Every structure is written in C-alpha cells, then in structure tokens.
Amino acid sequence: MTAAALSRKLNGHYAIQLIESEEIGIVGVGEATVPHIRYFNRTLGLDEADFMRNTQATFKLGIEFVNWGRIGDRYIHPFGAYGRAINGVDFHHYWLRQRIAGDTAPIGDYSYPVTAGRMGKFTLPSPDPSSVLSTFSYAFQFDANLYGPYLRRYALQRGVVRTEGKVVDVRLRPEDGFIAGVLLQDGNYIEGDLFIDCSGFRGLLIEQALKTGYENWSHWLPCDRAVAVPCKGTQESVAYTRSTAHDAGWQWRIPLQHRVGNGYVFSSRFTTEEQATQTLLSHLEGPALADPRVLRFTTGKRKKAWNKNCVAIGLAGGFLEPLESTSIHLIQLAITYLLEMFPDSSFDAAGIDEYNRIMDLEYERVRDFIILHYHATERADSELWNYCRTMPIPDALQYKMELFRERGHIVKYKDGFFLEPSWLAVYLGQRVMPRRYDPLADKLDAASLQRELANIKTTIHRAVQATPTHAAFIQKYCAAA
Ligand SMILES: Cc1cc2nc3c(=O)[nH]c(=O)nc-3n(C[C@H](O)[C@H](O)[C@H](O)COP(=O)(O)OP(=O)(O)OC[C@H]3O[C@@H](n4cnc5c(N)ncnc54)[C@H](O)[C@@H]3O)c2cc1C
C-alpha cells in the first residue's frame, strides 16, 4: 500500500525501493476493511470491479456481533445512519422515547445497511441525497495475499524498484543515529534518505535498529493470539463480517468469493493454543482448506511511529487486534499523514512531532472504541469476560460512556475515525441504555412521531425488497474467474 501510494503521489521525483522477502512472507490474514479503503483505491485510480475480481473480494456493509452483550445477543454495526434527525435532534433520541413508550422495534429496523445485510442483499449507494440508498457506505472483504501483489504490480508499473531479499543488518549513521542503509543476505547494501519500516510485528528498523520502544495496551485489550484457518463457504453469501464471542476471545467469519476466512482471536491468559484451535475448528461452517496457523501479538503501538528518518507503517507501527478491521485503515492514515508531512533532508522535528501526535490520537481513538466492545458486556460466564467487564478503562472512554448512559449523548471527536452511528450501534447492541433522552425530542407530538417512524421503516423495507442479493450483485459486477 505504501509503495503504491508513494509511487502515485511522488510521481517520479524520488527513487523508491521496495524490499521484500518471499521466504519470510506476509501475515496475510487482513481481510476485512472499512469504507475509507475505497478512497485509497480511488486515489490510486484503481477500477473497483477489476480490483475486486483480482482479490476475490466481496462487499461489506458492517459487522455482525454475536454473543457480545449476553450469550444469544446479536446486532450489526453498520456503515451507515439510523433513521434521520428530526428538528435537529438525533434519531436515536426519538427511538429511545418510543422504547420507553413500549415500542420494542430494534434500532436496526431503521437502518438500510442492517436490513439489507440481514436479508443477504447488496447494491451500491445512491448519490441522490433524497434516496434511502444514500444513507450508507460500504467496504470490502478481500484476500490479503492477492491485494498485496496487486498493489505491487501497480507500484512496479510506476517506477518502484523491487528487491527480493532478506535484510540482515541495519546500519546507522555514527553522527546522529539515523539509518544509513540496509544490508541484504546476498551482500547487496541499499542506502536511502527516508526508510519506511513495513516489516510487520518484528519492527526491523523502528525497534530492532532504533530501539524506539512499545506502549503495551494488553491490560485493556488482553487478546494476544489468533489462530486462523480458511474454509469452504457453505452458506448464502452475506455482505458483512461476523464476530462471535467465545469464552476466551472471539471468532471472525469473513466471506470471500472463493472461500471463507476464519480465525479465533483469544487471550493466552484464559485459554491454550490447543483449546483455541479446537474451538475454531468446531465452529467452521465447511471443511478447512489449510492447516490452522497461530499468530502471536501484543496489542499496543510504537512509542513513536516516526523516529529519526524511519516511519513505521502497518504492524511495525502497532496492532490493536482485528475486531473492527482497523489495521489496514491505520496504514492508509499513516500514508496520508506521511504525505502531508513529507520531510526534506533536514527532517524537521516539528513535522515529525505533528505526525506522531496525530497518529497517536488515531490509535488511541480506535483503541477506546475496541475496548468498549469488551467492557460493555453483561457476560459473567468466563474469566475473560469477568476481567473485561470489571477492568478499569481509559478516562476518555469512561467519560464518553457515562455521558451516553446519563442522557444518550455521544461525545463527538474532532479527529478519529468512528463517528456517532458506530458508537450508537455498539452501545445499544451491548445493552448500554441511556437513563433519559434529549428533552427536545418531546417537542414532536406522539402521532407525528409514530407516523415518521413507520414511514422510515417502510421506506427501508421497500428499498431492501427491490435490492438484488449480494451473490447476484457480485456475479454481475465483479465475479472472479
Ligand atoms: C490475526 C490477525 C487478523 C487481522 N485481520 C485484519 C483485518 O481483518 N483487517 C485489517 O485491516 N487488518 C487485519 N489485520 C492486520 C493486517 O493483517 C496487517 O495490518 C496487514 O496485513 C499489514 O501487515 P504488514 O505489512 O504490516 O506486515 P506483514 O504482513 O508481516 O509484512 C511484512 C513484510 O516485511 C517483509 N520483511 C520482514 N522482515 C524482513 C526482512 N528481514 N527482510 C526483508 N523483508 C522482510 C516481509 O517479507 C513482508 O513482506 C490482522 C492481523 C492479524 C494478526
């Protein structure tokens, strides 16, 4: 992603070298994304259908969470709005008012992407703001082992030079400790001005060479392992990722065109790798297509994403676990901010500090949103959930949750990725219910409110009825060979 974006944006002014090792390979399990990836692909000028065909991609309208609030609960966190604001008051306050009056309709009934997802439907959003089809966005689920090479081809066509080989040594400039060059196993020595460390968890340059340090967040996000295995898809294709909570973590199900990606993200404090593998294998919908693979990680981030003349992007910069599919998004943000703060040979400290400040903020906001999922639970059936339910949480999240509990208000962030509907989805989906709603929602008389709610529901239902199935849409739009 980084080499592709830089080759597009820097347009021949800089010589870009991409060093990769086939022997080491990639993590290759990043398969679900968030809608911003569409802007990344568009900036590169990629044709969406071509990209989807080449990566066996499907569409994603959100994530379904199963067993998170209580065993048996399920809700979808959609990429889209619930209802519409009335008289300047957010929709959910009216929904809360109706609920207190005895209406049990779930808030998902007022969301096009939730309803379409549940009914296995998909179509592209409409640019017409008066259409209910303008109220959602979408992302992709794709095979990361195909997306990487797809972007590599793109980068090479735009002048990036790729060197196959293993970096065995990183040499620093004696005068200031900046990186001077990297030595490959075959003796090739590659010098550079700016080094971007995309070496994965090992942080070859940022940590092993520059000793930058790591902020460990595992007291808030205790999962530290994942076991992953693809399987044959046997169910009707749906346009969402599923996350099912188990005793010691949660399992992902990511439907692609050619297979289903599965993994169990768990905490080694509460189960063993063998038990986790058994749990995963016993919850597959079809035959496994490979041997299960265990990955180990520590949730957190590098103390400085940019240190001297090295910027760590991807897993080398940090990892927050894949619950909300945010890692590829954080890569995209890192690339965007790097281009905004692109250095000259002086590597001014102010630009580097600003880059680190904004990346820290992005990581922290994603972190808090993920912690919310673990903390807002009533589950008391296993050690992991007892720990998460009772653990102290970051102050900013505590403040946000208290305000929502008290009056249904969602604290808005100036920066940060997850907007109000996302927080609302998780709060309500995991039983964080406000004590009261915005008093201004009482201005609307009861009959008008009922009419308005019925109208929204019917409009959504009709639109979904007229929407093709996800499988039919893919077949027509982007079926892989
Ligand atoms: C269990 C799990 C599930 C995930 N799910 C998602 C998801 O659903 N959505 C999402 O957005 N993200 C997800 N991620 C994160 C996602 O996989 C990564 O963000 C993404 O794949 C990028 O990884 P990377 O390029 O930073 O590291 P890697 O994939 O590890 O790539 C490292 C690269 O560095 C090269 N390299 C390393 N050492 C050397 C060396 N000595 N010499 C030469 N080359 C070297 C390797 O060859 C490789 O090309 C998940 C991660 C995990 C662990």
Coordinates of C-alpha atoms and ligand atoms in Angstrom, one line a residue:
M1 CA 0.0 0.0 0.0
T2 CA 2.8 2.4 0.9
A3 CA 4.9 1.8 -2.2
A4 CA 1.8 2.1 -4.4
A5 CA 0.6 5.3 -2.9
L6 CA 4.1 6.9 -2.8
S7 CA 4.7 5.9 -6.5
R8 CA 1.4 7.6 -7.4
K9 CA 1.8 10.8 -5.3
L10 CA 5.6 11.4 -5.6
N11 CA 5.4 10.8 -9.3
G12 CA 9.0 10.1 -10.3
H13 CA 10.6 12.9 -8.1
Y14 CA 12.0 10.3 -5.7
A15 CA 13.5 6.9 -6.3
I16 CA 11.5 4.3 -4.3
Q17 CA 12.9 0.9 -3.4
L18 CA 10.7 -1.9 -2.2
I19 CA 12.5 -4.7 -0.3
E20 CA 10.5 -7.9 0.4
S21 CA 11.4 -11.4 1.4
E22 CA 9.3 -14.2 -0.1
E23 CA 10.9 -16.5 2.4
I24 CA 9.5 -14.5 5.3
G25 CA 6.2 -13.8 3.6
I26 CA 3.4 -11.6 4.9
V27 CA 0.9 -12.1 7.7
G28 CA -1.8 -12.4 5.0
V29 CA -4.8 -12.5 7.3
G30 CA -6.0 -8.9 7.0
E31 CA -9.2 -9.5 5.0
A32 CA -11.9 -7.1 6.3
T33 CA -11.8 -3.4 5.8
V34 CA -13.6 -0.1 6.5
P35 CA -15.2 2.2 3.9
H36 CA -12.2 4.5 3.7
I37 CA -10.3 1.9 1.7
R38 CA -12.5 3.0 -1.3
Y39 CA -10.9 6.4 -1.2
F40 CA -7.4 4.9 -1.1
N41 CA -8.2 2.7 -4.1
R42 CA -9.7 5.7 -5.9
T43 CA -6.7 7.9 -5.2
L44 CA -4.6 5.2 -6.9
G45 CA -7.0 5.3 -9.8
L46 CA -7.9 1.6 -9.4
D47 CA -11.0 0.3 -11.1
E48 CA -13.2 -1.1 -8.4
A49 CA -14.6 -4.1 -10.3
D50 CA -11.1 -5.0 -11.5
F51 CA -9.7 -4.8 -8.0
M52 CA -12.5 -7.0 -6.7
R53 CA -12.1 -9.6 -9.4
N54 CA -8.4 -9.8 -8.7
T55 CA -8.7 -10.1 -4.9
Q56 CA -11.8 -12.4 -4.7
A57 CA -13.5 -9.6 -2.9
T58 CA -17.0 -9.3 -1.5
F59 CA -18.9 -6.2 -0.2
K60 CA -19.1 -5.4 3.5
L61 CA -22.0 -3.3 5.0
G62 CA -20.8 -3.8 8.5
I63 CA -20.0 -6.3 11.2
E64 CA -22.4 -8.6 13.0
F65 CA -21.6 -9.1 16.6
V66 CA -22.9 -12.3 18.2
N67 CA -22.9 -13.1 22.0
W68 CA -21.2 -9.9 23.0
G69 CA -23.6 -8.2 25.4
R70 CA -25.1 -11.6 26.5
I71 CA -25.0 -15.0 25.0
G72 CA -27.7 -15.1 22.4
D73 CA -27.5 -11.3 21.6
R74 CA -26.8 -10.3 18.0
Y75 CA -26.6 -6.8 16.4
I76 CA -25.0 -5.3 13.3
H77 CA -22.6 -2.4 13.5
P78 CA -23.5 -0.9 10.1
F79 CA -21.6 1.5 7.8
G80 CA -24.4 4.0 7.8
A81 CA -27.0 6.0 9.6
Y82 CA -30.0 5.1 11.7
G83 CA -33.2 7.0 10.7
R84 CA -32.8 10.7 10.3
A85 CA -32.5 13.7 12.6
I86 CA -35.9 15.4 13.2
N87 CA -36.0 19.1 14.2
G88 CA -32.2 19.0 14.7
V89 CA -32.4 16.2 17.3
D90 CA -30.6 12.9 16.5
F91 CA -32.8 10.0 15.6
H92 CA -31.9 7.7 18.4
H93 CA -33.5 10.1 21.0
Y94 CA -36.8 9.5 19.3
W95 CA -36.2 5.8 19.2
L96 CA -35.4 5.9 23.0
R97 CA -38.6 7.9 23.5
Q98 CA -40.7 5.2 21.7
R99 CA -38.9 2.5 23.5
I100 CA -39.9 4.0 26.9
A101 CA -43.5 4.1 25.5
G102 CA -43.4 0.4 24.9
D103 CA -42.2 0.0 21.2
T104 CA -39.8 -2.9 21.0
A105 CA -38.6 -2.4 17.4
P106 CA -34.8 -2.7 17.4
I107 CA -32.9 0.3 16.2
G108 CA -31.5 -1.8 13.3
D109 CA -35.0 -1.7 11.7
Y110 CA -34.3 2.0 10.9
S111 CA -31.0 1.3 9.1
Y112 CA -30.8 0.3 5.4
P113 CA -27.4 -1.5 5.7
V114 CA -28.6 -3.5 8.7
T115 CA -31.8 -4.6 7.0
A116 CA -30.1 -5.3 3.7
G117 CA -27.3 -7.2 5.5
R118 CA -29.7 -9.4 7.4
M119 CA -31.6 -10.2 4.1
G120 CA -28.5 -11.0 2.2
K121 CA -28.9 -8.1 -0.2
F122 CA -26.4 -5.5 -1.7
T123 CA -26.4 -2.6 -4.1
L124 CA -24.2 0.4 -4.4
P125 CA -25.2 3.6 -2.6
S126 CA -27.1 6.3 -4.5
P127 CA -25.6 9.8 -4.9
D128 CA -29.2 11.2 -4.6
P129 CA -29.5 12.6 -1.0
S130 CA -33.3 12.2 -1.0
S131 CA -32.9 8.4 -1.6
V132 CA -32.6 6.0 1.4
L133 CA -29.8 4.4 -0.7
S134 CA -27.7 7.5 0.1
T135 CA -27.7 6.6 3.9
F136 CA -24.9 4.0 3.9
S137 CA -21.4 3.3 2.8
Y138 CA -19.6 0.0 2.2
A139 CA -16.2 -1.6 2.4
F140 CA -14.6 -4.8 1.1
Q141 CA -13.6 -8.2 2.3
F142 CA -10.7 -9.5 0.2
D143 CA -7.8 -11.9 0.1
A144 CA -4.8 -10.0 1.5
N145 CA -2.5 -12.5 -0.2
L146 CA -3.9 -11.2 -3.5
Y147 CA -4.2 -7.5 -2.6
G148 CA -0.5 -7.1 -1.8
P149 CA 0.7 -8.5 -5.1
Y150 CA -2.0 -6.5 -7.0
L151 CA -0.6 -3.3 -5.5
R152 CA 3.0 -4.4 -6.0
R153 CA 2.3 -4.7 -9.8
Y154 CA 0.8 -1.2 -9.7
A155 CA 3.8 0.2 -7.9
L156 CA 6.3 -1.5 -10.2
Q157 CA 4.5 -0.1 -13.3
R158 CA 5.1 3.4 -11.7
G159 CA 8.8 3.1 -11.3
V160 CA 9.2 1.4 -7.9
V161 CA 12.2 -0.9 -7.9
R162 CA 11.7 -4.1 -6.0
T163 CA 14.5 -6.1 -4.5
E164 CA 13.8 -9.6 -3.3
G165 CA 16.0 -10.5 -0.3
K166 CA 16.3 -10.7 3.4
V167 CA 17.6 -7.7 5.4
V168 CA 20.2 -9.0 7.8
D169 CA 21.7 -5.8 9.1
V170 CA 20.6 -2.1 9.5
R171 CA 23.5 0.4 9.6
L172 CA 23.2 3.7 11.4
R173 CA 25.0 7.0 10.7
P174 CA 27.5 7.4 13.6
E175 CA 26.9 11.2 13.8
D176 CA 23.2 11.2 14.5
G177 CA 21.9 7.6 14.7
F178 CA 19.8 8.0 11.6
I179 CA 19.5 4.9 9.3
A180 CA 22.2 4.9 6.6
G181 CA 21.3 1.7 4.8
V182 CA 20.2 -1.9 5.0
L183 CA 22.4 -4.9 4.2
L184 CA 20.8 -7.9 2.5
Q185 CA 21.7 -11.5 2.9
D186 CA 23.3 -11.6 -0.6
G187 CA 25.6 -8.8 0.3
N188 CA 23.6 -6.1 -1.5
Y189 CA 23.7 -2.8 0.5
I190 CA 20.9 -0.4 -0.1
E191 CA 21.2 3.2 1.1
G192 CA 18.4 5.7 1.4
D193 CA 17.2 9.1 2.9
L194 CA 13.9 8.0 4.3
F195 CA 13.2 4.5 5.5
I196 CA 9.7 3.1 5.8
D197 CA 9.5 0.1 8.1
C198 CA 6.8 -2.2 6.9
S199 CA 8.5 -5.3 8.3
G200 CA 5.5 -6.4 10.4
F201 CA 5.5 -7.3 14.1
R202 CA 9.3 -7.6 14.2
G203 CA 9.8 -3.8 13.6
L204 CA 13.1 -4.5 11.9
L205 CA 14.2 -0.8 11.6
I206 CA 12.0 1.1 14.1
E207 CA 12.6 -1.3 17.0
Q208 CA 15.5 -3.7 16.4
A209 CA 17.7 -0.9 15.0
L210 CA 16.3 2.3 16.5
K211 CA 15.1 0.9 19.9
T212 CA 12.0 3.1 19.8
G213 CA 10.0 1.3 22.5
Y214 CA 6.5 0.0 22.6
E215 CA 3.4 1.0 24.5
N216 CA 1.7 -2.2 25.7
W217 CA -2.1 -2.0 25.9
S218 CA -2.8 -5.6 26.7
H219 CA -4.3 -4.7 30.2
W220 CA -7.1 -3.1 28.2
L221 CA -7.0 -5.4 25.1
P222 CA -5.9 -8.8 26.6
C223 CA -6.2 -10.9 23.4
D224 CA -2.7 -11.7 22.3
R225 CA -3.0 -14.7 19.9
A226 CA -5.1 -15.7 16.9
V227 CA -5.5 -19.0 15.2
A228 CA -6.6 -18.6 11.6
V229 CA -7.9 -21.1 9.0
P230 CA -9.8 -20.7 5.7
C231 CA -12.7 -23.0 5.0
K232 CA -15.1 -23.8 2.2
G233 CA -18.2 -21.5 2.2
T234 CA -21.4 -23.4 2.6
Q235 CA -23.9 -20.6 3.4
E236 CA -25.6 -17.9 1.4
S237 CA -23.2 -15.0 0.7
V238 CA -23.9 -12.1 3.0
A239 CA -22.3 -8.6 2.8
Y240 CA -20.9 -8.5 6.3
T241 CA -18.2 -9.8 8.6
R242 CA -19.3 -11.8 11.7
S243 CA -17.7 -11.7 15.1
T244 CA -18.8 -14.3 17.5
A245 CA -17.7 -14.0 21.1
H246 CA -16.5 -17.2 22.7
D247 CA -15.2 -17.9 26.3
A248 CA -11.7 -16.6 25.8
G249 CA -12.0 -14.3 22.8
W250 CA -13.9 -14.1 19.6
Q251 CA -14.1 -15.7 16.2
W252 CA -14.2 -13.9 12.8
R253 CA -16.0 -15.1 9.8
I254 CA -15.1 -13.2 6.6
P255 CA -16.9 -14.4 3.4
L256 CA -14.9 -14.0 0.2
Q257 CA -15.8 -15.1 -3.3
H258 CA -13.7 -18.3 -3.2
R259 CA -13.6 -19.2 0.5
V260 CA -14.5 -18.1 4.0
G261 CA -11.7 -16.7 6.2
N262 CA -12.0 -17.7 9.9
G263 CA -10.0 -17.0 13.0
Y264 CA -10.2 -17.1 16.7
V265 CA -8.6 -14.2 18.5
F266 CA -8.0 -15.1 22.1
S267 CA -6.1 -14.4 25.2
S268 CA -3.4 -16.8 26.3
R269 CA -4.1 -15.9 29.9
F270 CA -7.5 -17.6 29.6
T271 CA -7.0 -20.5 27.2
T272 CA -4.3 -22.5 25.4
E273 CA -3.4 -22.5 21.7
E274 CA -4.7 -26.2 21.5
Q275 CA -8.0 -25.4 23.1
A276 CA -8.5 -22.3 20.9
T277 CA -7.7 -24.3 17.8
Q278 CA -10.3 -26.9 18.8
T279 CA -12.9 -24.2 19.4
L280 CA -12.2 -22.7 16.0
L281 CA -12.3 -26.0 14.1
S282 CA -15.5 -27.0 15.8
H283 CA -17.2 -23.8 14.7
L284 CA -16.3 -23.9 10.9
E285 CA -19.2 -24.0 8.5
G286 CA -17.4 -26.1 5.9
P287 CA -14.2 -28.2 5.5
A288 CA -10.9 -26.4 6.4
L289 CA -8.8 -25.6 3.4
A290 CA -5.5 -25.4 5.1
D291 CA -3.8 -26.2 8.5
P292 CA -4.7 -23.8 11.3
R293 CA -2.0 -21.1 11.8
V294 CA -1.2 -19.4 15.1
L295 CA -0.2 -15.8 15.2
R296 CA 1.1 -14.0 18.4
F297 CA 1.0 -10.3 19.1
T298 CA 0.9 -7.7 21.8
T299 CA -1.7 -5.0 21.5
G300 CA -0.3 -1.5 21.6
K301 CA 1.7 0.8 19.5
R302 CA 5.2 2.0 18.9
K303 CA 6.2 4.9 21.3
K304 CA 7.0 7.0 18.2
A305 CA 5.7 5.9 14.8
W306 CA 8.2 8.2 13.2
N307 CA 11.7 8.2 14.7
K308 CA 14.7 9.9 13.1
N309 CA 14.5 9.0 9.3
C310 CA 12.3 6.0 9.8
V311 CA 8.5 5.8 9.7
A312 CA 6.8 2.5 10.9
I313 CA 3.7 1.7 9.0
G314 CA 1.5 -1.3 9.5
L315 CA 2.2 -3.9 12.1
A316 CA 5.7 -2.5 12.6
G317 CA 3.9 0.6 14.0
G318 CA 1.4 -1.2 16.2
F319 CA -1.5 -3.6 16.4
L320 CA -4.9 -3.2 18.1
E321 CA -6.3 -6.6 17.2
P322 CA -8.7 -7.0 14.3
L323 CA -12.1 -6.6 16.0
E324 CA -13.2 -3.6 13.9
S325 CA -10.9 -4.2 10.9
T326 CA -8.9 -1.1 11.5
S327 CA -5.3 -2.1 10.8
I328 CA -5.4 -1.6 7.0
H329 CA -7.2 1.7 7.8
L330 CA -4.4 2.8 10.1
I331 CA -2.0 2.0 7.3
Q332 CA -3.9 4.2 5.0
L333 CA -3.9 7.0 7.6
A334 CA -0.2 6.7 8.1
I335 CA 0.4 7.0 4.4
T336 CA -1.9 10.0 4.2
Y337 CA -0.2 11.9 7.1
L338 CA 3.2 11.0 5.8
L339 CA 2.5 12.6 2.5
E340 CA 1.1 15.7 4.4
M341 CA 4.3 15.9 6.5
F342 CA 6.7 14.7 3.8
P343 CA 10.2 15.6 5.0
D344 CA 13.1 17.2 3.2
S345 CA 16.7 16.2 4.1
S346 CA 16.6 18.3 7.3
F347 CA 13.9 16.0 8.8
D348 CA 12.5 18.9 10.9
A349 CA 11.4 17.9 14.4
A350 CA 8.2 19.9 14.3
G351 CA 6.8 17.9 11.3
I352 CA 7.8 14.6 12.9
D353 CA 6.2 15.6 16.2
E354 CA 3.0 16.5 14.5
Y355 CA 2.9 13.2 12.6
N356 CA 3.4 11.3 15.8
R357 CA 0.8 13.4 17.7
I358 CA -1.9 12.7 15.1
M359 CA -1.1 9.0 14.7
D360 CA -1.1 8.6 18.5
L361 CA -4.6 10.2 18.5
E362 CA -5.8 7.9 15.8
Y363 CA -4.5 4.8 17.5
E364 CA -6.0 5.9 20.9
R365 CA -9.4 6.5 19.4
V366 CA -9.6 3.2 17.7
R367 CA -8.3 1.6 20.9
D368 CA -11.1 3.1 23.0
F369 CA -13.7 2.0 20.5
I370 CA -12.5 -1.6 20.6
I371 CA -12.2 -1.6 24.4
L372 CA -15.9 -0.5 24.5
H373 CA -16.8 -3.9 22.9
Y374 CA -15.0 -5.9 25.6
H375 CA -16.1 -3.7 28.5
A376 CA -19.8 -3.2 27.7
T377 CA -20.8 -6.8 28.4
E378 CA -23.0 -8.5 31.0
R379 CA -21.3 -11.8 30.4
A380 CA -20.1 -13.4 33.6
D381 CA -19.7 -16.9 32.3
S382 CA -15.9 -17.0 31.9
E383 CA -12.7 -15.4 33.2
L384 CA -12.0 -13.3 30.2
W385 CA -15.4 -11.6 30.3
N386 CA -15.3 -11.1 34.0
Y387 CA -11.9 -9.4 33.6
C388 CA -13.0 -7.2 30.8
R389 CA -16.4 -6.2 32.4
T390 CA -14.7 -5.1 35.6
M391 CA -11.3 -3.7 34.4
P392 CA -10.5 0.0 34.7
I393 CA -10.8 1.7 31.3
P394 CA -9.2 4.8 29.8
D395 CA -10.6 8.1 31.2
A396 CA -11.7 9.4 27.8
L397 CA -13.8 6.2 27.3
Q398 CA -15.2 6.3 30.8
Y399 CA -16.3 9.9 30.2
K400 CA -17.9 9.0 26.9
M401 CA -19.8 6.1 28.3
E402 CA -21.1 8.0 31.4
L403 CA -22.5 10.8 29.2
F404 CA -24.2 8.2 27.0
R405 CA -25.7 6.3 30.0
E406 CA -26.9 9.5 31.5
R407 CA -28.6 11.2 28.5
G408 CA -27.9 9.3 25.3
H409 CA -25.3 11.9 24.2
I410 CA -22.5 10.7 22.0
V411 CA -19.3 12.7 22.6
K412 CA -18.0 13.9 19.2
Y413 CA -14.3 13.8 18.3
K414 CA -12.7 16.4 16.1
D415 CA -10.3 13.7 14.8
G416 CA -10.7 10.0 14.9
F417 CA -12.4 7.6 12.7
F418 CA -15.5 6.1 14.3
L419 CA -18.5 8.5 14.2
E420 CA -21.7 8.7 16.2
P421 CA -23.6 5.8 14.5
S422 CA -20.8 3.4 15.2
W423 CA -20.7 4.3 18.9
L424 CA -24.5 4.1 19.0
A425 CA -24.5 0.6 17.4
V426 CA -22.2 -0.8 20.0
Y427 CA -23.7 1.0 23.0
L428 CA -27.3 -0.2 22.2
G429 CA -26.2 -3.5 20.8
Q430 CA -24.4 -4.3 24.0
R431 CA -27.1 -3.0 26.3
V432 CA -25.6 0.3 27.4
M433 CA -29.0 2.0 27.7
P434 CA -29.4 5.8 28.5
R435 CA -31.4 6.8 31.5
R436 CA -33.1 9.6 29.6
Y437 CA -33.2 11.1 26.1
D438 CA -32.8 14.6 24.8
P439 CA -35.8 16.6 26.1
L440 CA -36.1 18.4 22.8
A441 CA -37.3 15.1 21.3
D442 CA -40.6 15.6 23.2
K443 CA -41.4 18.6 21.0
L444 CA -42.8 16.3 18.4
D445 CA -46.4 15.0 19.1
A446 CA -46.8 11.3 19.6
A447 CA -48.9 10.7 16.4
S448 CA -46.4 12.5 14.2
L449 CA -43.6 10.6 15.7
Q450 CA -45.3 7.3 15.1
R451 CA -46.0 8.3 11.5
E452 CA -42.4 9.3 11.0
L453 CA -41.0 6.1 12.4
A454 CA -43.4 3.9 10.4
N455 CA -42.5 5.8 7.3
I456 CA -38.8 5.3 7.7
K457 CA -39.2 1.6 8.4
T458 CA -41.5 1.1 5.3
T459 CA -39.1 3.1 3.0
I460 CA -36.2 1.0 4.1
H461 CA -38.1 -2.3 3.8
R462 CA -39.3 -1.4 0.3
A463 CA -35.8 -0.4 -0.8
V464 CA -34.3 -3.6 0.5
Q465 CA -37.0 -5.7 -1.2
A466 CA -36.0 -4.1 -4.5
T467 CA -32.3 -4.7 -3.9
P468 CA -30.6 -7.7 -5.5
T469 CA -29.0 -10.4 -3.4
H470 CA -25.3 -9.9 -2.6
A471 CA -24.4 -13.1 -4.6
A472 CA -26.3 -11.8 -7.7
F473 CA -24.7 -8.4 -7.4
I474 CA -21.2 -9.8 -7.2
Q475 CA -21.9 -12.2 -10.1
K476 CA -22.8 -9.3 -12.3
Y477 CA -20.4 -6.7 -11.1
C478 CA -17.1 -8.4 -10.2
A479 CA -17.1 -12.2 -10.3
A480 CA -13.6 -13.5 -10.1
A481 CA -12.5 -16.0 -12.8
Ligands
LIG1 C1 -4.9 -12.3 13.4 C2 -4.9 -11.0 12.5 C3 -6.1 -10.7 11.8 C4 -6.1 -9.5 11.1 N1 -7.3 -9.1 10.4 C5 -7.3 -7.9 9.8 C6 -8.5 -7.4 9.2 O1 -9.5 -8.1 9.1 N2 -8.5 -6.2 8.7 C7 -7.4 -5.4 8.7 O2 -7.5 -4.2 8.3 N3 -6.3 -5.8 9.3 C8 -6.2 -7.0 9.8 N4 -5.0 -7.5 10.4 C9 -3.8 -6.7 10.2 C10 -3.3 -6.9 8.8 O3 -3.0 -8.2 8.6 C11 -2.0 -6.1 8.6 O4 -2.2 -4.8 9.0 C12 -1.6 -6.0 7.2 O5 -1.5 -7.3 6.7 C13 -0.2 -5.4 7.0 O6 0.8 -6.2 7.6 P1 2.3 -5.6 7.4 O7 2.5 -5.4 6.0 O8 2.5 -4.5 8.4 O9 3.1 -6.8 7.9 P2 3.4 -8.3 7.2 O10 2.3 -8.8 6.5 O11 4.0 -9.1 8.3 O12 4.5 -7.9 6.1 C14 5.9 -7.7 6.5 C15 6.7 -7.6 5.2 O13 8.0 -7.3 5.6 C16 8.9 -8.2 4.9 N5 10.0 -8.5 5.8 C17 10.0 -8.7 7.1 N6 11.3 -9.0 7.6 C18 12.1 -8.8 6.5 C19 13.5 -8.9 6.3 N7 14.3 -9.2 7.3 N8 14.0 -8.7 5.1 C20 13.2 -8.4 4.1 N9 11.8 -8.3 4.2 C21 11.3 -8.5 5.4 C22 8.0 -9.5 4.7 O14 8.6 -10.2 3.6 C23 6.7 -8.9 4.4 O15 6.6 -8.5 3.0 C24 -5.0 -8.7 11.1 C25 -3.8 -9.1 11.7 C26 -3.8 -10.2 12.4 C27 -2.5 -10.6 13.1

